[in-house]
Coordinates of C-alpha atoms in Angstrom, one line a residue:
G1 CA 53.8 34.8 -17.8
H2 CA 54.6 34.2 -21.2
Q3 CA 58.0 34.9 -23.1
D4 CA 60.1 33.6 -25.8
G5 CA 57.1 31.5 -26.6
Q6 CA 56.9 29.6 -23.8
H7 CA 55.6 29.9 -20.2
Q8 CA 57.6 31.6 -17.2
I9 CA 57.1 31.2 -13.8
L10 CA 57.2 34.5 -11.8
E11 CA 57.0 34.2 -8.0
H12 CA 55.8 37.1 -6.3
G13 CA 55.1 38.8 -9.8
E14 CA 52.3 41.1 -10.8
L15 CA 49.6 41.2 -13.6
V16 CA 47.5 44.3 -14.3
I17 CA 44.6 44.2 -16.3
E18 CA 42.5 47.6 -17.6
Q19 CA 39.1 46.9 -18.7
D20 CA 39.2 43.4 -20.5
R21 CA 43.0 43.3 -21.0
I22 CA 45.9 42.4 -19.3
I23 CA 48.4 44.6 -20.1
F24 CA 51.0 44.1 -17.6
V25 CA 53.1 41.0 -16.0
G26 CA 55.9 41.1 -14.2
F27 CA 57.4 43.1 -11.6
D28 CA 57.3 46.6 -10.5
Y29 CA 54.5 48.1 -12.8
P30 CA 55.4 51.6 -13.1
G31 CA 52.4 52.5 -13.7
E32 CA 48.9 53.7 -11.3
V33 CA 46.7 51.6 -10.3
A34 CA 43.0 52.1 -9.0
E35 CA 43.2 49.2 -6.8
R36 CA 45.5 46.6 -5.8
L37 CA 44.8 42.9 -4.7
D38 CA 47.0 40.3 -3.3
F39 CA 46.0 37.0 -4.0
G40 CA 49.0 34.9 -1.6
E41 CA 49.9 31.8 -2.4
A42 CA 48.0 31.4 -5.4
V43 CA 49.4 30.5 -9.1
I44 CA 47.7 32.8 -11.5
S45 CA 47.7 31.7 -15.2
P46 CA 45.8 31.4 -18.6
G47 CA 42.6 29.5 -18.4
F48 CA 42.7 26.5 -19.6
I49 CA 41.1 25.6 -23.3
D50 CA 38.9 22.3 -23.6
L51 CA 38.7 21.2 -27.2
D52 CA 36.0 18.6 -26.5
A53 CA 34.2 20.2 -23.3
L54 CA 31.8 17.8 -21.4
S55 CA 28.4 19.8 -22.1
D56 CA 25.6 17.5 -21.3
L57 CA 25.1 14.9 -18.4
D58 CA 27.3 12.5 -18.7
T59 CA 26.4 8.9 -18.6
T60 CA 29.5 7.2 -20.1
I61 CA 30.3 6.7 -16.6
L62 CA 27.3 3.9 -16.4
A63 CA 29.7 2.0 -18.7
F64 CA 32.2 1.7 -16.3
D65 CA 31.8 -2.2 -15.8
N66 CA 29.0 -2.7 -18.4
Q67 CA 30.8 -3.4 -21.9
P68 CA 30.7 -3.5 -24.2
A69 CA 28.7 -0.9 -25.1
W70 CA 26.9 -2.6 -28.2
Q71 CA 25.2 -5.0 -26.0
K72 CA 24.1 -2.8 -23.1
G73 CA 22.1 -0.7 -25.1
R74 CA 24.4 2.0 -26.1
V75 CA 24.3 1.8 -29.5
W76 CA 21.1 2.1 -31.5
P77 CA 19.0 -1.2 -32.1
R78 CA 17.6 -1.8 -35.4
S79 CA 14.1 -2.1 -34.0
Y80 CA 14.3 1.5 -32.3
I81 CA 15.6 2.6 -35.5
E82 CA 12.4 1.4 -36.8
R83 CA 10.3 2.3 -34.3
G84 CA 11.2 6.0 -35.3
P85 CA 14.1 7.7 -32.6
Y86 CA 12.6 10.7 -30.6
E87 CA 14.0 13.5 -28.6
M88 CA 14.7 12.2 -25.0
Y89 CA 15.0 15.5 -23.3
T90 CA 12.8 18.7 -23.2
A91 CA 14.3 22.2 -24.5
D92 CA 14.2 22.8 -20.7
E93 CA 16.6 20.1 -19.6
L94 CA 18.6 20.7 -22.5
A95 CA 19.0 24.5 -21.6
F96 CA 20.2 23.2 -17.9
Q97 CA 22.5 20.9 -19.1
K98 CA 24.2 23.4 -21.1
H99 CA 24.0 25.7 -18.0
F100 CA 25.6 23.4 -15.3
A101 CA 28.0 22.1 -17.5
F102 CA 29.7 25.7 -18.2
A103 CA 29.4 26.1 -15.0
Q104 CA 31.6 23.1 -14.0
L105 CA 33.9 23.6 -16.8
I106 CA 34.6 27.0 -15.4
K107 CA 35.1 25.7 -11.7
N108 CA 37.6 23.5 -13.3
G109 CA 39.8 26.3 -14.4
I110 CA 38.5 26.0 -18.2
T111 CA 38.0 29.3 -19.7
T112 CA 38.0 28.6 -23.1
A113 CA 35.2 25.8 -24.5
L114 CA 34.1 23.8 -27.4
P115 CA 31.2 22.1 -25.9
I116 CA 30.3 18.3 -27.2
A117 CA 27.4 16.3 -25.6
S118 CA 26.2 12.7 -26.6
L119 CA 23.6 12.4 -30.1
F120 CA 22.6 8.8 -28.7
Y121 CA 19.5 10.3 -26.8
R122 CA 18.7 12.7 -29.8
E123 CA 16.2 12.1 -32.3
W124 CA 19.0 12.8 -35.2
G125 CA 21.2 15.9 -34.8
E126 CA 21.6 18.6 -32.2
T127 CA 19.4 21.7 -33.1
V128 CA 19.9 25.7 -33.3
A129 CA 17.8 26.5 -30.4
E130 CA 19.4 24.8 -28.2
F131 CA 23.0 26.2 -29.0
E132 CA 20.8 29.8 -29.0
A133 CA 20.1 28.4 -25.4
A134 CA 23.9 27.6 -25.1
S135 CA 25.4 31.2 -25.9
E136 CA 22.9 32.5 -23.5
A137 CA 24.3 30.3 -20.6
A138 CA 27.7 31.0 -22.0
I139 CA 27.1 34.8 -22.1
D140 CA 25.2 34.1 -18.0
L141 CA 28.7 32.9 -16.6
G142 CA 31.5 34.4 -18.9
L143 CA 32.3 31.9 -20.6
R144 CA 34.2 31.9 -23.9
V145 CA 33.4 29.2 -26.7
Y146 CA 32.7 27.8 -29.8
L147 CA 29.8 26.7 -30.1
G148 CA 27.4 25.2 -33.1
P149 CA 25.0 22.5 -33.4
A150 CA 26.3 18.7 -34.2
Y151 CA 25.2 16.7 -37.4
R152 CA 25.5 13.6 -39.2
T153 CA 24.2 12.0 -42.3
G154 CA 24.4 8.7 -40.4
N155 CA 24.1 6.5 -37.1
Q156 CA 25.7 3.3 -36.1
V157 CA 23.0 0.6 -35.4
V158 CA 23.3 -3.1 -34.1
E159 CA 21.3 -5.8 -36.0
A160 CA 19.5 -8.4 -35.0
D161 CA 22.3 -10.8 -35.3
G162 CA 25.0 -8.5 -33.5
R163 CA 27.0 -6.7 -36.2
I164 CA 27.0 -2.6 -36.4
S165 CA 26.4 -1.1 -39.5
T166 CA 25.3 3.1 -40.4
Q167 CA 22.2 3.2 -41.4
F168 CA 22.2 6.8 -43.5
D169 CA 20.0 10.0 -44.1
E170 CA 22.1 12.1 -46.0
P171 CA 19.7 15.1 -46.8
R172 CA 19.0 15.3 -43.1
G173 CA 22.5 14.9 -42.4
L174 CA 22.7 18.3 -45.3
Q175 CA 20.1 20.1 -43.6
G176 CA 21.8 20.3 -40.3
L177 CA 25.1 21.6 -42.0
A178 CA 22.9 24.4 -43.3
D179 CA 21.5 25.4 -40.2
A180 CA 25.1 25.3 -38.4
I181 CA 26.1 27.6 -41.1
A182 CA 23.1 29.6 -40.7
F183 CA 24.0 29.4 -36.7
C184 CA 27.6 30.4 -37.7
Q185 CA 26.2 33.5 -39.3
Q186 CA 24.2 34.3 -37.1
H187 CA 26.1 34.0 -33.4
E188 CA 30.1 35.0 -34.9
G189 CA 31.7 37.1 -32.8
Q190 CA 29.0 38.2 -30.3
N191 CA 29.2 39.4 -26.5
N192 CA 32.0 41.2 -27.1
D193 CA 33.9 38.2 -29.2
L194 CA 33.5 35.3 -26.5
I195 CA 31.1 33.7 -28.8
R196 CA 32.9 32.2 -31.7
T197 CA 31.2 29.5 -33.5
M198 CA 33.0 26.3 -35.3
L199 CA 31.0 23.5 -37.5
A200 CA 31.0 20.0 -35.5
P201 CA 29.9 16.8 -37.9
D202 CA 29.3 14.3 -35.2
R203 CA 31.8 11.2 -36.3
I204 CA 33.6 10.2 -39.0
E205 CA 31.6 6.8 -39.3
T206 CA 28.2 8.9 -39.3
C207 CA 29.6 11.0 -42.3
T208 CA 29.4 10.9 -46.0
A209 CA 32.0 11.9 -48.3
T210 CA 29.4 15.0 -49.6
L211 CA 29.0 16.3 -45.9
L212 CA 32.6 16.6 -45.0
Q213 CA 33.4 18.1 -47.9
R214 CA 30.9 20.6 -47.6
S215 CA 32.0 20.9 -44.2
A216 CA 35.1 21.9 -44.4
D217 CA 34.1 24.3 -47.5
A218 CA 31.9 25.5 -45.1
A219 CA 34.5 25.9 -43.0
R220 CA 36.9 27.3 -45.2
D221 CA 34.5 30.4 -46.0
L222 CA 33.1 30.8 -42.7
D223 CA 36.8 30.8 -41.3
V224 CA 36.1 28.6 -38.2
P225 CA 37.4 25.8 -36.7
I226 CA 35.5 22.0 -37.4
R227 CA 36.0 19.1 -35.8
L228 CA 35.1 15.9 -36.0
H229 CA 35.6 12.2 -34.0
C230 CA 37.5 9.7 -35.6
C231 CA 40.4 7.6 -34.7
Q232 CA 38.5 6.5 -31.7
S233 CA 37.4 3.1 -31.7
P234 CA 38.0 -0.5 -34.0
T235 CA 34.4 -0.4 -34.5
E236 CA 34.8 3.0 -36.1
I237 CA 38.2 1.7 -37.8
D238 CA 36.4 -1.3 -39.1
I239 CA 33.1 0.9 -40.7
V240 CA 35.5 3.3 -42.6
R241 CA 37.2 0.3 -44.1
R242 CA 34.4 -1.0 -45.3
L243 CA 32.8 1.0 -47.0
H244 CA 36.3 2.9 -48.0
D245 CA 38.8 0.8 -48.1
L246 CA 40.7 3.3 -46.5
T247 CA 41.8 4.3 -42.6
P248 CA 40.1 7.7 -41.2
P249 CA 42.9 9.9 -41.8
E250 CA 43.1 8.4 -45.5
W251 CA 39.8 8.9 -46.5
L252 CA 40.1 12.3 -44.8
E253 CA 42.6 13.2 -46.6
Q254 CA 41.2 11.8 -49.8
V255 CA 38.0 13.9 -49.6
G256 CA 39.7 17.7 -48.6
F257 CA 38.7 17.5 -45.1
L258 CA 41.9 17.9 -43.6
S259 CA 43.9 21.6 -42.7
E260 CA 44.8 23.3 -39.9
R261 CA 40.8 24.1 -39.0
A262 CA 40.5 20.9 -38.5
L263 CA 40.4 19.4 -34.6
L264 CA 40.4 15.7 -34.2
P265 CA 39.4 14.2 -31.1
H266 CA 41.1 10.9 -30.2
A267 CA 43.7 9.5 -32.3
T268 CA 44.2 6.4 -30.2
Q269 CA 43.4 4.0 -33.2
V270 CA 46.2 5.0 -35.7
S271 CA 48.3 2.8 -37.9
G272 CA 50.6 3.3 -41.3
R273 CA 50.7 6.9 -42.1
D274 CA 48.1 8.0 -40.3
L275 CA 49.6 9.8 -37.7
D276 CA 52.1 11.3 -40.6
I277 CA 48.6 12.5 -43.0
I278 CA 47.4 14.5 -40.1
R279 CA 50.5 16.9 -39.0
D280 CA 51.5 17.1 -42.7
N281 CA 48.2 19.0 -43.2
G282 CA 48.3 21.0 -40.3
A283 CA 45.1 19.7 -38.4
S284 CA 45.4 18.9 -35.0
I285 CA 44.8 16.5 -32.5
V286 CA 42.5 16.7 -29.2
H287 CA 44.1 14.3 -26.7
C288 CA 41.5 13.5 -24.0
P289 CA 43.6 11.0 -21.6
L290 CA 40.7 10.4 -19.1
V291 CA 37.8 9.2 -21.4
S292 CA 40.1 7.4 -23.3
G293 CA 42.1 5.7 -20.4
R294 CA 38.6 4.1 -18.9
H295 CA 38.0 2.5 -22.1
G296 CA 41.5 1.4 -22.2
G297 CA 42.7 3.5 -25.0
A298 CA 45.5 6.1 -24.9
I299 CA 47.3 7.5 -27.3
R300 CA 50.2 5.7 -28.0
S301 CA 52.4 8.0 -26.9
F302 CA 52.1 12.0 -26.4
A303 CA 55.9 12.8 -26.0
R304 CA 55.9 10.6 -29.3
Y305 CA 53.0 12.3 -31.4
K306 CA 55.0 15.5 -30.0
A307 CA 58.3 14.5 -31.1
M308 CA 56.8 14.1 -34.4
G309 CA 55.8 17.5 -34.8
Q310 CA 51.6 16.8 -34.0
R311 CA 49.8 19.7 -32.8
I312 CA 47.8 18.6 -29.7
G313 CA 45.3 20.7 -27.7
L314 CA 43.5 18.7 -24.5
G315 CA 39.5 17.8 -24.3
T316 CA 37.6 16.4 -21.0
D317 CA 34.9 15.0 -22.9
T318 CA 33.7 13.2 -19.9
W319 CA 33.1 13.4 -16.1
P320 CA 34.4 15.3 -13.8
P321 CA 35.4 18.2 -16.8
D322 CA 38.8 18.1 -14.5
M323 CA 41.7 19.6 -17.1
I324 CA 43.9 18.9 -14.1
L325 CA 43.1 15.1 -13.5
N326 CA 43.4 15.4 -17.5
M327 CA 46.8 16.2 -17.3
Q328 CA 48.0 13.6 -14.5
V329 CA 46.3 10.9 -16.0
G330 CA 47.8 11.9 -19.3
L331 CA 50.8 11.9 -17.8
I332 CA 50.4 8.5 -16.0
L333 CA 50.2 7.2 -19.3
C334 CA 52.9 8.3 -21.5
R335 CA 55.6 7.6 -18.9
L336 CA 53.9 4.0 -18.9
L337 CA 53.6 3.4 -22.4
D338 CA 56.7 5.0 -22.7
G339 CA 58.6 3.0 -19.7
N340 CA 60.1 6.1 -19.1
A341 CA 59.8 8.9 -16.0
Q342 CA 61.4 11.0 -18.2
A343 CA 59.2 10.9 -21.3
C344 CA 57.1 13.6 -20.7
R345 CA 57.1 16.7 -17.4
S346 CA 53.8 17.9 -15.9
E347 CA 54.9 21.5 -18.0
D348 CA 54.5 19.7 -21.4
Y349 CA 50.6 19.0 -20.7
F350 CA 49.9 22.1 -19.3
D351 CA 51.3 23.6 -22.3
A352 CA 49.5 21.4 -24.3
A353 CA 45.9 22.7 -22.1
T354 CA 46.7 26.3 -22.8
L355 CA 49.6 27.2 -26.1
G356 CA 48.2 23.5 -27.8
G357 CA 44.7 24.6 -27.7
A358 CA 45.4 28.2 -28.7
Q359 CA 47.3 26.9 -31.8
A360 CA 44.0 24.3 -32.6
L361 CA 42.1 27.6 -33.1
R362 CA 44.7 29.5 -34.8
R363 CA 44.1 32.2 -31.6
P364 CA 47.8 33.2 -30.3
D365 CA 46.1 36.0 -28.3
L366 CA 45.0 32.8 -25.9
G367 CA 47.0 29.9 -24.1

C-alpha cells in the first residue's frame, strides 16, 4: 500500500481492481466483488519502473574480461567509418529483439520501461520503423513503455594511433531528431495510454550543442521525458572537456538542456559542482548499479546522493534485466563505499525502483 508519501506493508491485505484501475488497497473491502483470488504467501506490489531498460541482445557481457573496450573492437575504428557503417540487424531481427526483451522485463517485475539499445551495430541511429514494431510488441505483451528512436550527431572513433575522437554529422543527427519528434506526435497516448513517448539523444559526447538545445526545446513542447547518457566514463569526460572545456553537467546547463524532464544515466563520473547542477535543475539520475559495477564503477554513493536531494530512479541497462538483482548490487555497493552497513536499506532501493522512477517521469499515478 501507499500512505503518507511512502510504501506500507499490509500483511494479509486486500487489493481490489475494477477494469484497469486499482480502486482499493487495505483491509475489509466493504463493496461487492465479482471474483476473489487468494495468492497465499505472495507479495503484491507496484511494478518496477526501468528508466534504462535493456531492449536488445546485450553483447556488453562479452566484455567481462575483454578490456579496454576500444582495444577489443567495441568502439568504431576509423577504417570502419571510411568503409561506411552498415546495419548489422535485419528489420525482423530488430523486432524480435524488442519483443523478447520486453517479455524478459515483464518476467522480472518491470511494468514501465524506457528501452535502451546499443548503436554500435547500427548504421547510425535507430529508426521509426523499428519503434513502430516495438510499440506493437509492447501492446501485444501489455507493457507500459516510453518509446522514441535514439539519434545522435556524432560517434566515438578510434584513430590509427589509438586516440579516441568524435566524428560528427550534424545534419544526420538533426534529421534523426525530426523523425523522433514525428514519432512522438503520432504515438503518444496510444493503447489506452500505455504507449507514451520520449526523446533519446544517445550520449553527451556524440551530440552537438544544437542537437541538445533543439531536443530540450522539443521535449518541452511535446511535454515528454528526454534521456541522455552522461557522466559514465573517463573517455566521455575527456572528450567533453576537450571540446567544450567544461564537465558534462556544466555543458548541459550552459546549453539549456537540463530540466525536470531530463533523465541522466549513469552519473558515476562526477566532480566539482556536477551533482549540485543536476539537482538544482531538477534532472533525475538513472542509477544502474549492475552494469556500472561490472565496469568497475559506482555512484559514490547512493546514500550521499539521496542526502543531497538528488532525484534518483533505477535502470537495468544490461543482461539480466533483473531489477531485484540491481537493487541488491546497489545496496552492497552503497554500504561498501560508505563503509557502513546502515548507510542504506532495502526499502531505499525499492523506493528508487518505484517512486523514484515515477517522480522522474512526473507520474504520480505510478510507483
